[in-house]
Coordinates of C-alpha atoms in Angstrom, one line a residue:
M1 CA 101.7 116.9 52.2
A2 CA 98.7 115.9 54.8
K3 CA 97.9 118.3 57.1
K4 CA 98.7 117.2 60.7
K5 CA 95.9 116.8 62.7
A6 CA 97.5 116.4 66.4
Y7 CA 100.4 117.6 68.0
V8 CA 103.2 115.9 70.6
V9 CA 105.2 118.2 73.0
W10 CA 107.7 115.7 75.2
S11 CA 109.8 118.7 76.1
G12 CA 108.0 122.6 76.6
R13 CA 106.8 124.7 79.2
E14 CA 103.8 122.3 78.4
T15 CA 103.9 119.0 77.3
G16 CA 101.0 116.7 76.3
V17 CA 99.0 116.2 72.7
F18 CA 97.2 119.0 71.5
D19 CA 94.9 119.5 68.8
A20 CA 95.5 122.9 67.8
W21 CA 99.7 124.3 66.0
A22 CA 98.9 127.7 68.6
P23 CA 99.3 126.2 71.9
V24 CA 101.9 124.0 71.0
L25 CA 104.0 126.9 69.4
A26 CA 103.6 128.3 73.2
A27 CA 105.0 125.5 74.6
T28 CA 108.3 125.7 72.4
R29 CA 109.4 128.4 71.0
G30 CA 112.4 129.9 73.1
F31 CA 112.6 126.5 75.6
P32 CA 115.3 124.6 75.4
G33 CA 115.5 121.7 74.6
A34 CA 112.2 121.6 73.1
R35 CA 110.7 118.7 71.2
Q36 CA 107.4 118.2 69.2
N37 CA 106.1 116.4 66.0
G38 CA 103.2 116.2 65.0
Y39 CA 100.7 113.1 63.7
A40 CA 98.3 112.6 61.1
T41 CA 96.0 111.2 63.6
R42 CA 95.0 112.5 68.1
A43 CA 95.3 108.4 68.0
Q44 CA 98.9 107.8 66.8
A45 CA 99.7 111.7 68.9
E46 CA 98.8 109.9 71.9
A47 CA 100.0 105.8 71.4
A48 CA 103.9 108.5 70.4
F49 CA 103.1 110.9 73.9
A50 CA 102.2 107.5 75.6
A51 CA 105.4 106.0 74.5
G52 CA 107.9 108.8 75.4
D53 CA 110.3 111.1 73.0
P54 CA 112.2 109.2 71.0
D55 CA 115.5 111.1 71.5
A56 CA 115.3 110.8 75.4
G57 CA 118.0 108.6 77.0
G58 CA 117.5 105.9 79.2
A59 CA 115.5 103.0 78.2
A60 CA 114.0 102.4 74.5
P61 CA 110.7 103.7 74.2
R62 CA 108.0 101.9 73.1
T63 CA 106.8 102.2 69.8
A64 CA 103.6 103.8 69.0
A65 CA 101.5 100.1 67.9
E66 CA 102.6 99.3 71.2
S67 CA 101.3 102.0 72.8
A68 CA 98.2 101.9 71.4
G69 CA 97.8 98.4 72.3
L70 CA 98.6 99.0 75.7
A71 CA 96.1 102.2 75.9
S72 CA 93.4 99.7 74.4
R73 CA 93.8 96.7 76.9
S74 CA 93.5 99.1 79.6
A75 CA 90.5 100.5 78.4
A76 CA 87.8 97.8 78.2
P77 CA 88.4 94.1 76.7
G78 CA 86.4 93.0 73.9
G79 CA 85.9 96.5 72.2
R80 CA 83.4 99.4 73.0
P81 CA 82.8 99.9 76.9
T82 CA 79.4 99.9 77.2
G83 CA 79.5 99.1 81.3
P84 CA 78.4 102.1 84.1
A85 CA 80.7 104.9 83.5
T86 CA 81.9 108.5 83.7
C87 CA 83.0 110.0 80.4
V88 CA 84.3 113.4 81.0
D89 CA 85.9 115.8 78.0
A90 CA 87.0 119.6 77.1
A91 CA 86.8 121.9 74.5
C92 CA 88.9 125.0 73.9
D93 CA 88.9 127.7 71.7
T94 CA 92.9 128.2 71.5
T95 CA 91.7 131.4 69.4
R96 CA 90.6 133.3 72.6
W97 CA 91.6 130.6 75.0
V98 CA 88.2 130.0 76.4
M99 CA 87.4 126.7 77.5
E100 CA 84.3 123.9 79.3
Y101 CA 84.8 120.4 80.3
R102 CA 82.0 118.5 81.0
G103 CA 81.0 114.8 82.2
V104 CA 78.7 112.1 80.3
D105 CA 77.1 108.9 81.8
L106 CA 78.6 105.9 79.2
Q107 CA 75.0 103.9 79.0
T108 CA 72.4 106.9 78.9
G109 CA 74.5 109.5 77.2
E110 CA 73.4 112.0 80.2
V111 CA 75.2 115.2 81.0
L112 CA 75.9 115.2 84.5
F113 CA 77.9 117.8 85.3
A114 CA 78.9 121.0 82.7
E115 CA 80.8 123.9 83.2
G116 CA 82.4 126.5 82.0
P117 CA 83.2 128.8 79.7
F118 CA 86.4 129.8 81.8
T119 CA 89.1 132.2 80.3
G120 CA 92.8 132.2 80.4
A121 CA 92.1 128.3 80.1
N122 CA 93.3 125.3 78.4
A123 CA 92.0 122.1 76.9
N124 CA 94.4 120.6 79.7
F125 CA 93.1 122.2 82.2
G126 CA 89.8 121.0 81.5
E127 CA 90.5 117.6 80.9
F128 CA 92.2 117.6 84.3
L129 CA 89.0 119.9 86.2
A130 CA 86.9 116.9 84.3
I131 CA 88.6 114.2 85.9
V132 CA 88.5 115.2 89.4
D133 CA 85.1 116.9 89.4
A134 CA 83.8 113.1 88.0
L135 CA 86.1 111.7 91.3
R136 CA 84.1 114.1 93.8
R137 CA 80.8 113.3 92.3
P138 CA 78.7 110.8 95.9
G139 CA 80.3 107.6 94.8
G140 CA 82.7 109.0 91.8
E141 CA 85.8 107.4 93.1
E142 CA 84.2 104.3 92.6
R143 CA 83.1 104.6 89.4
T144 CA 84.7 103.8 86.4
L145 CA 85.7 106.9 84.7
Y146 CA 87.2 107.2 80.8
S147 CA 89.3 110.4 79.4
D148 CA 90.9 110.3 76.3
S149 CA 93.5 112.9 78.0
L150 CA 96.8 111.6 78.7
T151 CA 98.4 115.0 79.5
A152 CA 95.2 115.2 82.4
R153 CA 95.6 111.4 83.6
A154 CA 99.0 111.8 84.2
W155 CA 98.3 115.1 86.4
V156 CA 96.0 113.1 88.5
R157 CA 98.5 110.6 89.0
K158 CA 101.0 112.4 89.4
R159 CA 99.1 115.4 91.8
A160 CA 101.0 118.5 89.9
L161 CA 100.4 120.3 87.0
N162 CA 102.7 121.1 84.3
S163 CA 101.7 124.1 82.8
A164 CA 102.7 127.3 81.2
F165 CA 99.7 129.1 81.5
L166 CA 99.9 128.8 85.3
R167 CA 104.0 129.0 85.4
D168 CA 103.7 132.2 83.3
G169 CA 100.7 133.9 84.8
K170 CA 98.4 133.6 81.6
A171 CA 95.8 131.5 83.9
G172 CA 92.8 133.1 84.4
S173 CA 91.4 133.9 88.0
R174 CA 88.6 131.2 87.6
V175 CA 90.4 128.3 86.4
A176 CA 93.4 129.0 88.4
A177 CA 91.1 129.1 91.7
R178 CA 89.5 125.9 90.5
L179 CA 93.1 124.4 89.8
E180 CA 94.1 125.0 93.4
D181 CA 91.2 123.7 94.5
A182 CA 91.0 120.5 92.8
L183 CA 94.4 120.1 93.4
A184 CA 94.2 120.4 97.1
W185 CA 91.5 118.2 96.9
L186 CA 93.7 115.2 95.6
K187 CA 96.5 115.6 97.5
S188 CA 94.0 114.9 100.4
Q189 CA 93.5 111.7 99.5
P190 CA 95.3 108.7 100.7
S191 CA 98.0 108.2 99.1
G192 CA 97.1 104.5 98.3
A193 CA 94.4 105.7 96.5
K194 CA 93.9 104.5 93.0
P195 CA 90.4 105.1 91.2
D196 CA 89.6 103.4 88.3
I197 CA 90.5 105.6 85.5
R198 CA 90.7 104.5 81.8
V199 CA 91.5 105.3 78.9
W200 CA 89.4 106.2 76.2
D201 CA 90.4 104.5 72.4
T202 CA 89.5 107.0 70.2
R203 CA 90.9 105.2 67.2
A204 CA 89.1 102.2 68.6
W205 CA 85.5 103.2 69.6
G206 CA 85.3 106.6 67.9
E207 CA 85.1 110.0 69.6
I208 CA 84.2 110.0 74.0
P209 CA 80.8 110.8 74.9
A210 CA 81.3 113.2 76.3
D211 CA 83.3 115.0 73.5
F212 CA 82.0 118.9 72.2
G213 CA 81.9 117.6 68.4
R214 CA 84.0 121.3 67.5
K215 CA 86.8 119.0 65.7
G216 CA 87.8 119.9 62.3

């Protein structure tokens, strides 16, 4: 049986796409009605997460193929983006819950900012903070931004976090302060503000330029 490379949690203490089993277990063990699944690639997992829980009620969810197509179209037409943009990503050692994140210029590969390491943190925290840091840079709200994290983009869009690390008091004090500051900034922005945050289509374009290159 092929080893699963990525996991989706639709219902749990924390939801989103994960690259390791340990955070999935932490998010779902003992959680009433927990829903998760494993996938061969991260691209498949992201498409499945975007489609929604197949066992949830309401309107029928999109298929993984439909969701992947929507993600690709929302990112950029005509192949891998080359225009002016900032790409963000995070890396997390789930054996110690140590995280770091950064933003990279899409055209030049220049590292625009890099933060961490943070203890008591996960990749979703880093992905979220990276997006907010990119937006807060001079001219950041007018610049196209790419992220491969559905969870982080949802947190930015909703201006709210959904994380067991915070609810259970497991987040380190330093990263918790950063998250609080980032949320306060987002909430201070006009309600109609819609920054140009796009999906990085990993399946079609390869790893996002801000990737740390540590995936097994």
